JSON list of C-alpha atoms in Angstrom, two decimals:
[
{"chain": "A", "resi": 278, "resn": "MET", "atom": "CA", "xyz": [21.99, 57.31, -29.31]},
{"chain": "A", "resi": 279, "resn": "ASN", "atom": "CA", "xyz": [22.94, 56.02, -26.17]},
{"chain": "A", "resi": 280, "resn": "MET", "atom": "CA", "xyz": [21.84, 52.77, -24.83]},
{"chain": "A", "resi": 281, "resn": "ILE", "atom": "CA", "xyz": [22.84, 52.86, -21.42]},
{"chain": "A", "resi": 282, "resn": "GLU", "atom": "CA", "xyz": [23.52, 55.78, -19.10]},
{"chain": "A", "resi": 283, "resn": "VAL", "atom": "CA", "xyz": [25.29, 55.71, -15.86]},
{"chain": "A", "resi": 284, "resn": "GLU", "atom": "CA", "xyz": [26.31, 58.10, -13.77]},
{"chain": "A", "resi": 285, "resn": "ASP", "atom": "CA", "xyz": [28.31, 58.20, -10.46]},
{"chain": "A", "resi": 286, "resn": "LEU", "atom": "CA", "xyz": [27.00, 54.86, -9.77]},
{"chain": "A", "resi": 287, "resn": "HIS", "atom": "CA", "xyz": [27.19, 53.78, -5.81]},
{"chain": "A", "resi": 288, "resn": "VAL", "atom": "CA", "xyz": [26.61, 50.52, -4.87]},
{"chain": "A", "resi": 289, "resn": "ARG", "atom": "CA", "xyz": [27.35, 49.64, -1.13]},
{"chain": "A", "resi": 290, "resn": "TYR", "atom": "CA", "xyz": [27.55, 46.26, 0.79]},
{"chain": "A", "resi": 291, "resn": "GLY", "atom": "CA", "xyz": [26.70, 47.71, 4.85]},
{"chain": "A", "resi": 292, "resn": "ARG", "atom": "CA", "xyz": [30.34, 49.84, 5.06]},
{"chain": "A", "resi": 293, "resn": "PHE", "atom": "CA", "xyz": [31.54, 48.66, 2.59]},
{"chain": "A", "resi": 294, "resn": "GLU", "atom": "CA", "xyz": [31.61, 50.39, -0.71]},
{"chain": "A", "resi": 295, "resn": "ALA", "atom": "CA", "xyz": [31.86, 47.87, -4.13]},
{"chain": "A", "resi": 296, "resn": "VAL", "atom": "CA", "xyz": [31.78, 50.63, -6.40]},
{"chain": "A", "resi": 297, "resn": "LYS", "atom": "CA", "xyz": [32.59, 54.24, -5.76]},
{"chain": "A", "resi": 298, "resn": "GLY", "atom": "CA", "xyz": [30.96, 57.03, -8.38]},
{"chain": "A", "resi": 299, "resn": "VAL", "atom": "CA", "xyz": [31.50, 55.36, -12.00]},
{"chain": "A", "resi": 300, "resn": "SER", "atom": "CA", "xyz": [30.08, 57.02, -14.76]},
{"chain": "A", "resi": 301, "resn": "PHE", "atom": "CA", "xyz": [29.47, 55.18, -18.10]},
{"chain": "A", "resi": 302, "resn": "SER", "atom": "CA", "xyz": [27.95, 55.13, -21.68]},
{"chain": "A", "resi": 303, "resn": "LEU", "atom": "CA", "xyz": [27.19, 52.28, -24.11]},
{"chain": "A", "resi": 304, "resn": "GLY", "atom": "CA", "xyz": [26.55, 53.99, -27.53]},
{"chain": "A", "resi": 305, "resn": "GLU", "atom": "CA", "xyz": [24.13, 52.09, -30.33]},
{"chain": "A", "resi": 306, "resn": "GLY", "atom": "CA", "xyz": [26.16, 49.35, -31.53]},
{"chain": "A", "resi": 307, "resn": "GLU", "atom": "CA", "xyz": [29.04, 50.33, -29.27]},
{"chain": "A", "resi": 308, "resn": "ILE", "atom": "CA", "xyz": [31.18, 47.27, -28.04]},
{"chain": "A", "resi": 309, "resn": "LEU", "atom": "CA", "xyz": [32.55, 48.37, -24.28]},
{"chain": "A", "resi": 310, "resn": "GLY", "atom": "CA", "xyz": [34.80, 46.80, -22.10]},
{"chain": "A", "resi": 311, "resn": "ILE", "atom": "CA", "xyz": [35.35, 46.74, -17.82]},
{"chain": "A", "resi": 312, "resn": "VAL", "atom": "CA", "xyz": [38.47, 45.28, -17.48]},
{"chain": "A", "resi": 313, "resn": "GLY", "atom": "CA", "xyz": [39.75, 44.99, -13.79]},
{"chain": "A", "resi": 314, "resn": "GLU", "atom": "CA", "xyz": [41.01, 42.39, -11.68]},
{"chain": "A", "resi": 315, "resn": "SER", "atom": "CA", "xyz": [38.44, 39.78, -9.05]},
{"chain": "A", "resi": 316, "resn": "GLY", "atom": "CA", "xyz": [37.09, 42.31, -6.79]},
{"chain": "A", "resi": 317, "resn": "SER", "atom": "CA", "xyz": [37.37, 45.53, -8.47]},
{"chain": "A", "resi": 318, "resn": "GLY", "atom": "CA", "xyz": [33.56, 46.05, -8.85]},
{"chain": "A", "resi": 319, "resn": "LYS", "atom": "CA", "xyz": [33.13, 45.25, -12.59]},
{"chain": "A", "resi": 320, "resn": "SER", "atom": "CA", "xyz": [30.30, 42.42, -12.30]},
{"chain": "A", "resi": 321, "resn": "THR", "atom": "CA", "xyz": [28.83, 44.34, -9.82]},
{"chain": "A", "resi": 322, "resn": "ILE", "atom": "CA", "xyz": [28.32, 47.08, -12.10]},
{"chain": "A", "resi": 323, "resn": "ALA", "atom": "CA", "xyz": [26.80, 44.73, -14.64]},
{"chain": "A", "resi": 324, "resn": "LYS", "atom": "CA", "xyz": [24.52, 42.52, -12.34]},
{"chain": "A", "resi": 325, "resn": "THR", "atom": "CA", "xyz": [23.17, 46.33, -10.88]},
{"chain": "A", "resi": 326, "resn": "LEU", "atom": "CA", "xyz": [22.42, 47.04, -14.84]},
{"chain": "A", "resi": 327, "resn": "VAL", "atom": "CA", "xyz": [19.66, 44.04, -15.00]},
{"chain": "A", "resi": 328, "resn": "GLY", "atom": "CA", "xyz": [18.29, 44.25, -11.32]},
{"chain": "A", "resi": 329, "resn": "LEU", "atom": "CA", "xyz": [20.11, 41.76, -9.99]},
{"chain": "A", "resi": 330, "resn": "GLU", "atom": "CA", "xyz": [21.98, 44.18, -7.82]},
{"chain": "A", "resi": 331, "resn": "LYS", "atom": "CA", "xyz": [20.86, 47.33, -6.11]},
{"chain": "A", "resi": 332, "resn": "ALA", "atom": "CA", "xyz": [22.18, 50.69, -6.71]},
{"chain": "A", "resi": 333, "resn": "SER", "atom": "CA", "xyz": [22.86, 52.49, -3.54]},
{"chain": "A", "resi": 334, "resn": "SER", "atom": "CA", "xyz": [23.13, 56.02, -5.25]},
{"chain": "A", "resi": 335, "resn": "GLY", "atom": "CA", "xyz": [23.41, 57.42, -8.51]},
{"chain": "A", "resi": 336, "resn": "ARG", "atom": "CA", "xyz": [21.43, 57.30, -11.75]},
{"chain": "A", "resi": 337, "resn": "ILE", "atom": "CA", "xyz": [21.47, 54.40, -14.56]},
{"chain": "A", "resi": 338, "resn": "ALA", "atom": "CA", "xyz": [19.23, 55.13, -17.83]},
{"chain": "A", "resi": 339, "resn": "ILE", "atom": "CA", "xyz": [18.22, 52.45, -20.35]},
{"chain": "A", "resi": 340, "resn": "ARG", "atom": "CA", "xyz": [17.04, 53.36, -23.43]},
{"chain": "A", "resi": 341, "resn": "ALA", "atom": "CA", "xyz": [17.35, 49.54, -24.92]},
{"chain": "A", "resi": 342, "resn": "SER", "atom": "CA", "xyz": [13.90, 48.12, -25.15]},
{"chain": "A", "resi": 343, "resn": "SER", "atom": "CA", "xyz": [15.10, 44.78, -23.48]},
{"chain": "A", "resi": 344, "resn": "VAL", "atom": "CA", "xyz": [18.96, 43.95, -22.27]},
{"chain": "A", "resi": 345, "resn": "GLN", "atom": "CA", "xyz": [20.03, 40.53, -21.65]},
{"chain": "A", "resi": 346, "resn": "MET", "atom": "CA", "xyz": [22.64, 39.05, -19.65]},
{"chain": "A", "resi": 347, "resn": "VAL", "atom": "CA", "xyz": [25.08, 36.54, -20.50]},
{"chain": "A", "resi": 348, "resn": "PHE", "atom": "CA", "xyz": [26.62, 34.65, -17.18]},
{"chain": "A", "resi": 349, "resn": "GLN", "atom": "CA", "xyz": [30.64, 33.22, -16.46]},
{"chain": "A", "resi": 350, "resn": "ASP", "atom": "CA", "xyz": [29.26, 30.04, -15.56]},
{"chain": "A", "resi": 351, "resn": "ALA", "atom": "CA", "xyz": [27.55, 28.95, -18.59]},
{"chain": "A", "resi": 352, "resn": "VAL", "atom": "CA", "xyz": [27.33, 25.45, -17.80]},
{"chain": "A", "resi": 353, "resn": "GLY", "atom": "CA", "xyz": [26.02, 26.41, -14.59]},
{"chain": "A", "resi": 354, "resn": "SER", "atom": "CA", "xyz": [23.04, 28.81, -16.11]},
{"chain": "A", "resi": 355, "resn": "LEU", "atom": "CA", "xyz": [21.56, 25.63, -18.39]},
{"chain": "A", "resi": 356, "resn": "ASN", "atom": "CA", "xyz": [19.20, 24.09, -16.50]},
{"chain": "A", "resi": 357, "resn": "PRO", "atom": "CA", "xyz": [20.63, 20.45, -16.31]},
{"chain": "A", "resi": 358, "resn": "ARG", "atom": "CA", "xyz": [17.81, 18.75, -16.53]},
{"chain": "A", "resi": 359, "resn": "MET", "atom": "CA", "xyz": [16.92, 20.73, -19.81]},
{"chain": "A", "resi": 360, "resn": "THR", "atom": "CA", "xyz": [17.70, 19.64, -23.57]},
{"chain": "A", "resi": 361, "resn": "VAL", "atom": "CA", "xyz": [19.10, 22.24, -25.77]},
{"chain": "A", "resi": 362, "resn": "ARG", "atom": "CA", "xyz": [16.10, 22.41, -27.61]},
{"chain": "A", "resi": 363, "resn": "GLN", "atom": "CA", "xyz": [13.90, 22.87, -24.33]},
{"chain": "A", "resi": 364, "resn": "ALA", "atom": "CA", "xyz": [16.31, 25.96, -22.62]},
{"chain": "A", "resi": 365, "resn": "LEU", "atom": "CA", "xyz": [15.21, 27.56, -26.00]},
{"chain": "A", "resi": 366, "resn": "ALA", "atom": "CA", "xyz": [11.80, 26.96, -26.78]},
{"chain": "A", "resi": 367, "resn": "GLU", "atom": "CA", "xyz": [11.54, 28.62, -22.91]},
{"chain": "A", "resi": 368, "resn": "ALA", "atom": "CA", "xyz": [13.51, 31.58, -24.17]},
{"chain": "A", "resi": 369, "resn": "LEU", "atom": "CA", "xyz": [11.46, 31.56, -27.06]},
{"chain": "A", "resi": 370, "resn": "ARG", "atom": "CA", "xyz": [8.29, 31.71, -25.28]},
{"chain": "A", "resi": 371, "resn": "HIS", "atom": "CA", "xyz": [9.37, 34.53, -23.16]},
{"chain": "A", "resi": 372, "resn": "GLY", "atom": "CA", "xyz": [10.47, 36.31, -26.29]},
{"chain": "A", "resi": 373, "resn": "LYS", "atom": "CA", "xyz": [6.87, 36.14, -27.89]},
{"chain": "A", "resi": 374, "resn": "GLY", "atom": "CA", "xyz": [5.73, 39.07, -27.79]},
{"chain": "A", "resi": 375, "resn": "ARG", "atom": "CA", "xyz": [8.46, 40.40, -30.43]},
{"chain": "A", "resi": 376, "resn": "ALA", "atom": "CA", "xyz": [6.46, 39.33, -34.05]},
{"chain": "A", "resi": 377, "resn": "SER", "atom": "CA", "xyz": [9.94, 37.74, -35.48]},
{"chain": "A", "resi": 378, "resn": "ALA", "atom": "CA", "xyz": [10.54, 36.18, -31.91]},
{"chain": "A", "resi": 379, "resn": "ARG", "atom": "CA", "xyz": [7.29, 34.50, -32.42]},
{"chain": "A", "resi": 380, "resn": "THR", "atom": "CA", "xyz": [8.49, 32.58, -35.83]},
{"chain": "A", "resi": 381, "resn": "ARG", "atom": "CA", "xyz": [12.03, 31.53, -34.71]},
{"chain": "A", "resi": 382, "resn": "THR", "atom": "CA", "xyz": [12.71, 28.71, -33.29]},
{"chain": "A", "resi": 383, "resn": "PRO", "atom": "CA", "xyz": [15.41, 26.46, -31.30]},
{"chain": "A", "resi": 384, "resn": "ALA", "atom": "CA", "xyz": [17.48, 25.86, -34.81]},
{"chain": "A", "resi": 385, "resn": "ASP", "atom": "CA", "xyz": [17.14, 29.36, -35.90]},
{"chain": "A", "resi": 386, "resn": "LEU", "atom": "CA", "xyz": [19.21, 30.26, -32.33]},
{"chain": "A", "resi": 387, "resn": "LEU", "atom": "CA", "xyz": [21.58, 28.00, -32.86]},
{"chain": "A", "resi": 388, "resn": "ALA", "atom": "CA", "xyz": [22.36, 29.45, -36.64]},
{"chain": "A", "resi": 389, "resn": "LEU", "atom": "CA", "xyz": [22.83, 32.71, -35.38]},
{"chain": "A", "resi": 390, "resn": "VAL", "atom": "CA", "xyz": [25.81, 31.30, -32.81]},
{"chain": "A", "resi": 391, "resn": "GLY", "atom": "CA", "xyz": [27.44, 28.62, -35.91]},
{"chain": "A", "resi": 392, "resn": "LEU", "atom": "CA", "xyz": [26.13, 25.47, -33.88]},
{"chain": "A", "resi": 393, "resn": "SER", "atom": "CA", "xyz": [24.65, 22.63, -36.29]},
{"chain": "A", "resi": 394, "resn": "GLU", "atom": "CA", "xyz": [21.09, 21.70, -35.27]},
{"chain": "A", "resi": 395, "resn": "ALA", "atom": "CA", "xyz": [22.92, 18.32, -33.75]},
{"chain": "A", "resi": 396, "resn": "VAL", "atom": "CA", "xyz": [23.70, 19.80, -30.43]},
{"chain": "A", "resi": 397, "resn": "LEU", "atom": "CA", "xyz": [19.51, 20.16, -30.01]},
{"chain": "A", "resi": 398, "resn": "GLU", "atom": "CA", "xyz": [18.77, 17.25, -28.18]},
{"chain": "A", "resi": 399, "resn": "GLN", "atom": "CA", "xyz": [21.87, 17.29, -25.93]},
{"chain": "A", "resi": 400, "resn": "TYR", "atom": "CA", "xyz": [22.55, 18.35, -22.64]},
{"chain": "A", "resi": 401, "resn": "PRO", "atom": "CA", "xyz": [24.52, 20.87, -20.73]},
{"chain": "A", "resi": 402, "resn": "ARG", "atom": "CA", "xyz": [26.91, 17.64, -19.10]},
{"chain": "A", "resi": 403, "resn": "GLU", "atom": "CA", "xyz": [27.11, 16.59, -23.07]},
{"chain": "A", "resi": 404, "resn": "MET", "atom": "CA", "xyz": [28.63, 19.50, -24.58]},
{"chain": "A", "resi": 405, "resn": "SER", "atom": "CA", "xyz": [32.16, 21.34, -24.28]},
{"chain": "A", "resi": 406, "resn": "GLY", "atom": "CA", "xyz": [32.39, 24.54, -22.20]},
{"chain": "A", "resi": 407, "resn": "GLY", "atom": "CA", "xyz": [32.52, 26.67, -25.51]},
{"chain": "A", "resi": 408, "resn": "GLN", "atom": "CA", "xyz": [29.28, 25.16, -26.78]},
{"chain": "A", "resi": 409, "resn": "CYS", "atom": "CA", "xyz": [27.58, 26.10, -23.36]},
{"chain": "A", "resi": 410, "resn": "GLN", "atom": "CA", "xyz": [28.31, 29.56, -23.66]},
{"chain": "A", "resi": 411, "resn": "ARG", "atom": "CA", "xyz": [27.04, 29.65, -27.18]},
{"chain": "A", "resi": 412, "resn": "VAL", "atom": "CA", "xyz": [23.92, 28.12, -26.31]},
{"chain": "A", "resi": 413, "resn": "SER", "atom": "CA", "xyz": [23.81, 30.53, -23.84]},
{"chain": "A", "resi": 414, "resn": "VAL", "atom": "CA", "xyz": [24.52, 33.79, -26.15]},
{"chain": "A", "resi": 415, "resn": "ALA", "atom": "CA", "xyz": [21.64, 31.99, -28.48]},
{"chain": "A", "resi": 416, "resn": "ARG", "atom": "CA", "xyz": [19.22, 31.53, -24.94]},
{"chain": "A", "resi": 417, "resn": "ALA", "atom": "CA", "xyz": [19.98, 35.01, -24.59]},
{"chain": "A", "resi": 418, "resn": "LEU", "atom": "CA", "xyz": [19.23, 36.41, -28.72]},
{"chain": "A", "resi": 419, "resn": "ALA", "atom": "CA", "xyz": [15.90, 34.62, -28.36]},
{"chain": "A", "resi": 420, "resn": "CYS", "atom": "CA", "xyz": [13.97, 37.90, -26.87]},
{"chain": "A", "resi": 421, "resn": "GLU", "atom": "CA", "xyz": [16.40, 40.42, -29.12]},
{"chain": "A", "resi": 422, "resn": "PRO", "atom": "CA", "xyz": [17.84, 42.39, -27.34]},
{"chain": "A", "resi": 423, "resn": "GLN", "atom": "CA", "xyz": [19.33, 45.35, -28.30]},
{"chain": "A", "resi": 424, "resn": "VAL", "atom": "CA", "xyz": [21.91, 45.36, -25.33]},
{"chain": "A", "resi": 425, "resn": "LEU", "atom": "CA", "xyz": [23.53, 42.46, -24.66]},
{"chain": "A", "resi": 426, "resn": "ILE", "atom": "CA", "xyz": [25.62, 42.66, -21.36]},
{"chain": "A", "resi": 427, "resn": "ALA", "atom": "CA", "xyz": [28.27, 39.67, -21.12]},
{"chain": "A", "resi": 428, "resn": "ASP", "atom": "CA", "xyz": [30.06, 39.17, -17.43]},
{"chain": "A", "resi": 429, "resn": "GLU", "atom": "CA", "xyz": [33.31, 37.20, -18.26]},
{"chain": "A", "resi": 430, "resn": "PRO", "atom": "CA", "xyz": [32.04, 35.18, -20.75]},
{"chain": "A", "resi": 431, "resn": "VAL", "atom": "CA", "xyz": [35.45, 33.50, -21.67]},
{"chain": "A", "resi": 432, "resn": "SER", "atom": "CA", "xyz": [36.79, 32.91, -18.29]},
{"chain": "A", "resi": 433, "resn": "ALA", "atom": "CA", "xyz": [37.07, 29.87, -17.97]},
{"chain": "A", "resi": 434, "resn": "LEU", "atom": "CA", "xyz": [37.47, 28.87, -21.25]},
{"chain": "A", "resi": 435, "resn": "ASP", "atom": "CA", "xyz": [41.03, 28.22, -22.82]},
{"chain": "A", "resi": 436, "resn": "VAL", "atom": "CA", "xyz": [42.75, 30.79, -25.29]},
{"chain": "A", "resi": 437, "resn": "SER", "atom": "CA", "xyz": [41.43, 29.23, -28.82]},
{"chain": "A", "resi": 438, "resn": "VAL", "atom": "CA", "xyz": [38.03, 28.84, -27.69]},
{"chain": "A", "resi": 439, "resn": "GLN", "atom": "CA", "xyz": [38.07, 32.39, -25.67]},
{"chain": "A", "resi": 440, "resn": "ALA", "atom": "CA", "xyz": [38.85, 33.22, -29.58]},
{"chain": "A", "resi": 441, "resn": "ARG", "atom": "CA", "xyz": [36.48, 31.78, -30.88]},
{"chain": "A", "resi": 442, "resn": "VAL", "atom": "CA", "xyz": [33.88, 33.36, -28.46]},
{"chain": "A", "resi": 443, "resn": "LEU", "atom": "CA", "xyz": [35.01, 36.90, -28.37]},
{"chain": "A", "resi": 444, "resn": "ASN", "atom": "CA", "xyz": [34.64, 37.02, -32.45]},
{"chain": "A", "resi": 445, "resn": "LEU", "atom": "CA", "xyz": [31.26, 35.51, -32.26]},
{"chain": "A", "resi": 446, "resn": "LEU", "atom": "CA", "xyz": [30.47, 38.21, -29.77]},
{"chain": "A", "resi": 447, "resn": "ARG", "atom": "CA", "xyz": [31.53, 40.66, -32.75]},
{"chain": "A", "resi": 448, "resn": "ASP", "atom": "CA", "xyz": [30.03, 39.31, -35.31]},
{"chain": "A", "resi": 449, "resn": "LEU", "atom": "CA", "xyz": [26.56, 39.31, -33.56]},
{"chain": "A", "resi": 450, "resn": "ARG", "atom": "CA", "xyz": [27.21, 43.08, -32.96]},
{"chain": "A", "resi": 451, "resn": "ARG", "atom": "CA", "xyz": [28.20, 43.93, -37.20]},
{"chain": "A", "resi": 452, "resn": "GLU", "atom": "CA", "xyz": [25.26, 41.56, -38.07]},
{"chain": "A", "resi": 453, "resn": "LEU", "atom": "CA", "xyz": [22.44, 42.15, -35.52]},
{"chain": "A", "resi": 454, "resn": "GLY", "atom": "CA", "xyz": [23.15, 45.86, -34.27]},
{"chain": "A", "resi": 455, "resn": "LEU", "atom": "CA", "xyz": [23.75, 44.86, -31.08]},
{"chain": "A", "resi": 456, "resn": "SER", "atom": "CA", "xyz": [25.42, 46.99, -28.23]},
{"chain": "A", "resi": 457, "resn": "ILE", "atom": "CA", "xyz": [27.64, 45.03, -25.69]},
{"chain": "A", "resi": 458, "resn": "LEU", "atom": "CA", "xyz": [28.77, 45.56, -22.28]},
{"chain": "A", "resi": 459, "resn": "LEU", "atom": "CA", "xyz": [31.89, 42.89, -22.11]},
{"chain": "A", "resi": 460, "resn": "ILE", "atom": "CA", "xyz": [33.47, 42.25, -18.26]},
{"chain": "A", "resi": 461, "resn": "ALA", "atom": "CA", "xyz": [36.20, 40.53, -18.55]},
{"chain": "A", "resi": 462, "resn": "HIS", "atom": "CA", "xyz": [38.94, 40.46, -15.73]},
{"chain": "A", "resi": 463, "resn": "ASP", "atom": "CA", "xyz": [42.36, 40.73, -17.87]},
{"chain": "A", "resi": 464, "resn": "LEU", "atom": "CA", "xyz": [42.84, 43.39, -21.36]},
{"chain": "A", "resi": 465, "resn": "ALA", "atom": "CA", "xyz": [43.96, 40.22, -23.69]},
{"chain": "A", "resi": 466, "resn": "VAL", "atom": "CA", "xyz": [40.12, 39.68, -23.87]},
{"chain": "A", "resi": 467, "resn": "VAL", "atom": "CA", "xyz": [39.16, 42.83, -25.21]},
{"chain": "A", "resi": 468, "resn": "LYS", "atom": "CA", "xyz": [42.28, 43.88, -27.45]},
{"chain": "A", "resi": 469, "resn": "ASN", "atom": "CA", "xyz": [40.79, 43.53, -30.24]},
{"chain": "A", "resi": 470, "resn": "VAL", "atom": "CA", "xyz": [37.17, 43.24, -29.89]},
{"chain": "A", "resi": 471, "resn": "CYS", "atom": "CA", "xyz": [36.25, 46.48, -27.54]},
{"chain": "A", "resi": 472, "resn": "ASP", "atom": "CA", "xyz": [36.04, 49.78, -28.97]},
{"chain": "A", "resi": 473, "resn": "ARG", "atom": "CA", "xyz": [36.04, 51.77, -25.76]},
{"chain": "A", "resi": 474, "resn": "ILE", "atom": "CA", "xyz": [37.69, 50.69, -22.93]},
{"chain": "A", "resi": 475, "resn": "CYS", "atom": "CA", "xyz": [37.27, 51.16, -18.93]},
{"chain": "A", "resi": 476, "resn": "VAL", "atom": "CA", "xyz": [39.64, 49.92, -16.47]},
{"chain": "A", "resi": 477, "resn": "MET", "atom": "CA", "xyz": [38.68, 49.45, -13.02]},
{"chain": "A", "resi": 478, "resn": "GLU", "atom": "CA", "xyz": [40.71, 48.72, -9.95]},
{"chain": "A", "resi": 479, "resn": "LYS", "atom": "CA", "xyz": [39.13, 48.87, -6.38]},
{"chain": "A", "resi": 480, "resn": "GLY", "atom": "CA", "xyz": [35.83, 50.20, -7.06]},
{"chain": "A", "resi": 481, "resn": "LEU", "atom": "CA", "xyz": [37.34, 53.02, -9.73]},
{"chain": "A", "resi": 482, "resn": "PHE", "atom": "CA", "xyz": [37.46, 53.80, -13.29]},
{"chain": "A", "resi": 483, "resn": "VAL", "atom": "CA", "xyz": [41.47, 54.27, -13.49]},
{"chain": "A", "resi": 484, "resn": "ASP", "atom": "CA", "xyz": [41.79, 54.12, -17.04]},
{"chain": "A", "resi": 485, "resn": "VAL", "atom": "CA", "xyz": [39.01, 55.02, -19.88]},
{"chain": "A", "resi": 486, "resn": "GLY", "atom": "CA", "xyz": [39.43, 55.48, -23.65]},
{"chain": "A", "resi": 487, "resn": "GLU", "atom": "CA", "xyz": [38.96, 54.22, -26.44]},
{"chain": "A", "resi": 488, "resn": "ALA", "atom": "CA", "xyz": [40.68, 51.02, -26.78]},
{"chain": "A", "resi": 489, "resn": "SER", "atom": "CA", "xyz": [43.56, 52.26, -28.88]},
{"chain": "A", "resi": 490, "resn": "ALA", "atom": "CA", "xyz": [44.51, 55.01, -26.31]},
{"chain": "A", "resi": 491, "resn": "VAL", "atom": "CA", "xyz": [44.18, 52.51, -23.43]},
{"chain": "A", "resi": 492, "resn": "PHE", "atom": "CA", "xyz": [46.56, 50.07, -24.90]},
{"chain": "A", "resi": 493, "resn": "GLY", "atom": "CA", "xyz": [48.69, 52.63, -26.42]},
{"chain": "A", "resi": 494, "resn": "ASN", "atom": "CA", "xyz": [49.26, 54.79, -23.96]},
{"chain": "A", "resi": 495, "resn": "PRO", "atom": "CA", "xyz": [47.90, 53.84, -20.60]},
{"chain": "A", "resi": 496, "resn": "ALA", "atom": "CA", "xyz": [47.07, 56.33, -17.58]},
{"chain": "A", "resi": 497, "resn": "SER", "atom": "CA", "xyz": [47.49, 54.23, -14.57]},
{"chain": "A", "resi": 498, "resn": "GLU", "atom": "CA", "xyz": [50.41, 51.79, -13.15]},
{"chain": "A", "resi": 499, "resn": "TYR", "atom": "CA", "xyz": [47.39, 49.45, -12.51]},
{"chain": "A", "resi": 500, "resn": "THR", "atom": "CA", "xyz": [46.72, 49.67, -16.72]},
{"chain": "A", "resi": 501, "resn": "LYS", "atom": "CA", "xyz": [50.08, 48.83, -17.16]},
{"chain": "A", "resi": 502, "resn": "ARG", "atom": "CA", "xyz": [50.14, 46.00, -14.53]},
{"chain": "A", "resi": 503, "resn": "LEU", "atom": "CA", "xyz": [47.19, 44.69, -16.59]},
{"chain": "A", "resi": 504, "resn": "LEU", "atom": "CA", "xyz": [49.37, 45.26, -20.11]},
{"chain": "A", "resi": 505, "resn": "ALA", "atom": "CA", "xyz": [52.11, 43.34, -19.21]},
{"chain": "A", "resi": 506, "resn": "ALA", "atom": "CA", "xyz": [50.51, 40.10, -18.40]},
{"chain": "A", "resi": 507, "resn": "VAL", "atom": "CA", "xyz": [48.33, 40.28, -21.42]},
{"chain": "A", "resi": 508, "resn": "PRO", "atom": "CA", "xyz": [47.97, 36.74, -22.85]},
{"chain": "A", "resi": 509, "resn": "ASP", "atom": "CA", "xyz": [48.11, 35.21, -26.30]},
{"chain": "A", "resi": 510, "resn": "VAL", "atom": "CA", "xyz": [44.57, 35.15, -26.69]},
{"chain": "A", "resi": 511, "resn": "ALA", "atom": "CA", "xyz": [44.97, 39.03, -28.42]},
{"chain": "A", "resi": 512, "resn": "ARG", "atom": "CA", "xyz": [46.82, 37.20, -31.22]},
{"chain": "A", "resi": 513, "resn": "ALA", "atom": "CA", "xyz": [44.61, 34.36, -31.40]},
{"chain": "A", "resi": 514, "resn": "LEU", "atom": "CA", "xyz": [41.80, 37.09, -32.39]},
{"chain": "A", "resi": 515, "resn": "GLY", "atom": "CA", "xyz": [44.01, 38.69, -35.21]}
]
């Protein structure tokens, strides 16, 4: 079963077309990566799926009961005046329609992302980038989504912290059955995490397939250039 299906999606801003007719699906329990350089249109797709941008044409079918998004700027996405406890409690109130969400606590959410209760009384400015990103993921999980969209979740983190956050997403897929759409700007981020990969250039998909196929036999010169720039995060993921 596909949780999300997108067909011939176009997103235009005046005369500029950011997304030029892409089609893809996200299967149940799948991690799908959309990879491309800044300005390629990948984040526009993510924002369109959650209603932050409007599609100009095309079809979007979302069969998931809940879709949540984790943003690139984890620190900026958290309220600087709220402690972690307050931020997570607020998210739980929004997710209270689900029976299990009514019984969960902020500490329960932190446990899901591998953080201790020690950070509950901290503010975003008092935490590392990796901790803030984990709190952002915990906040997204408060509504018990079936789909998690992660837009450049590790781009501001160093390689070792990137690996920990990406392994967290992989673990959450296994433990919670999440379907995950992972947006990234380099192939290293998605190499050992995603089942399938869509490589995006200038609003179009230039390579689509199983991760092993995209890495082993890239179809486009653009993908080959991205592969040549793969840093050490892939080795850190193991």
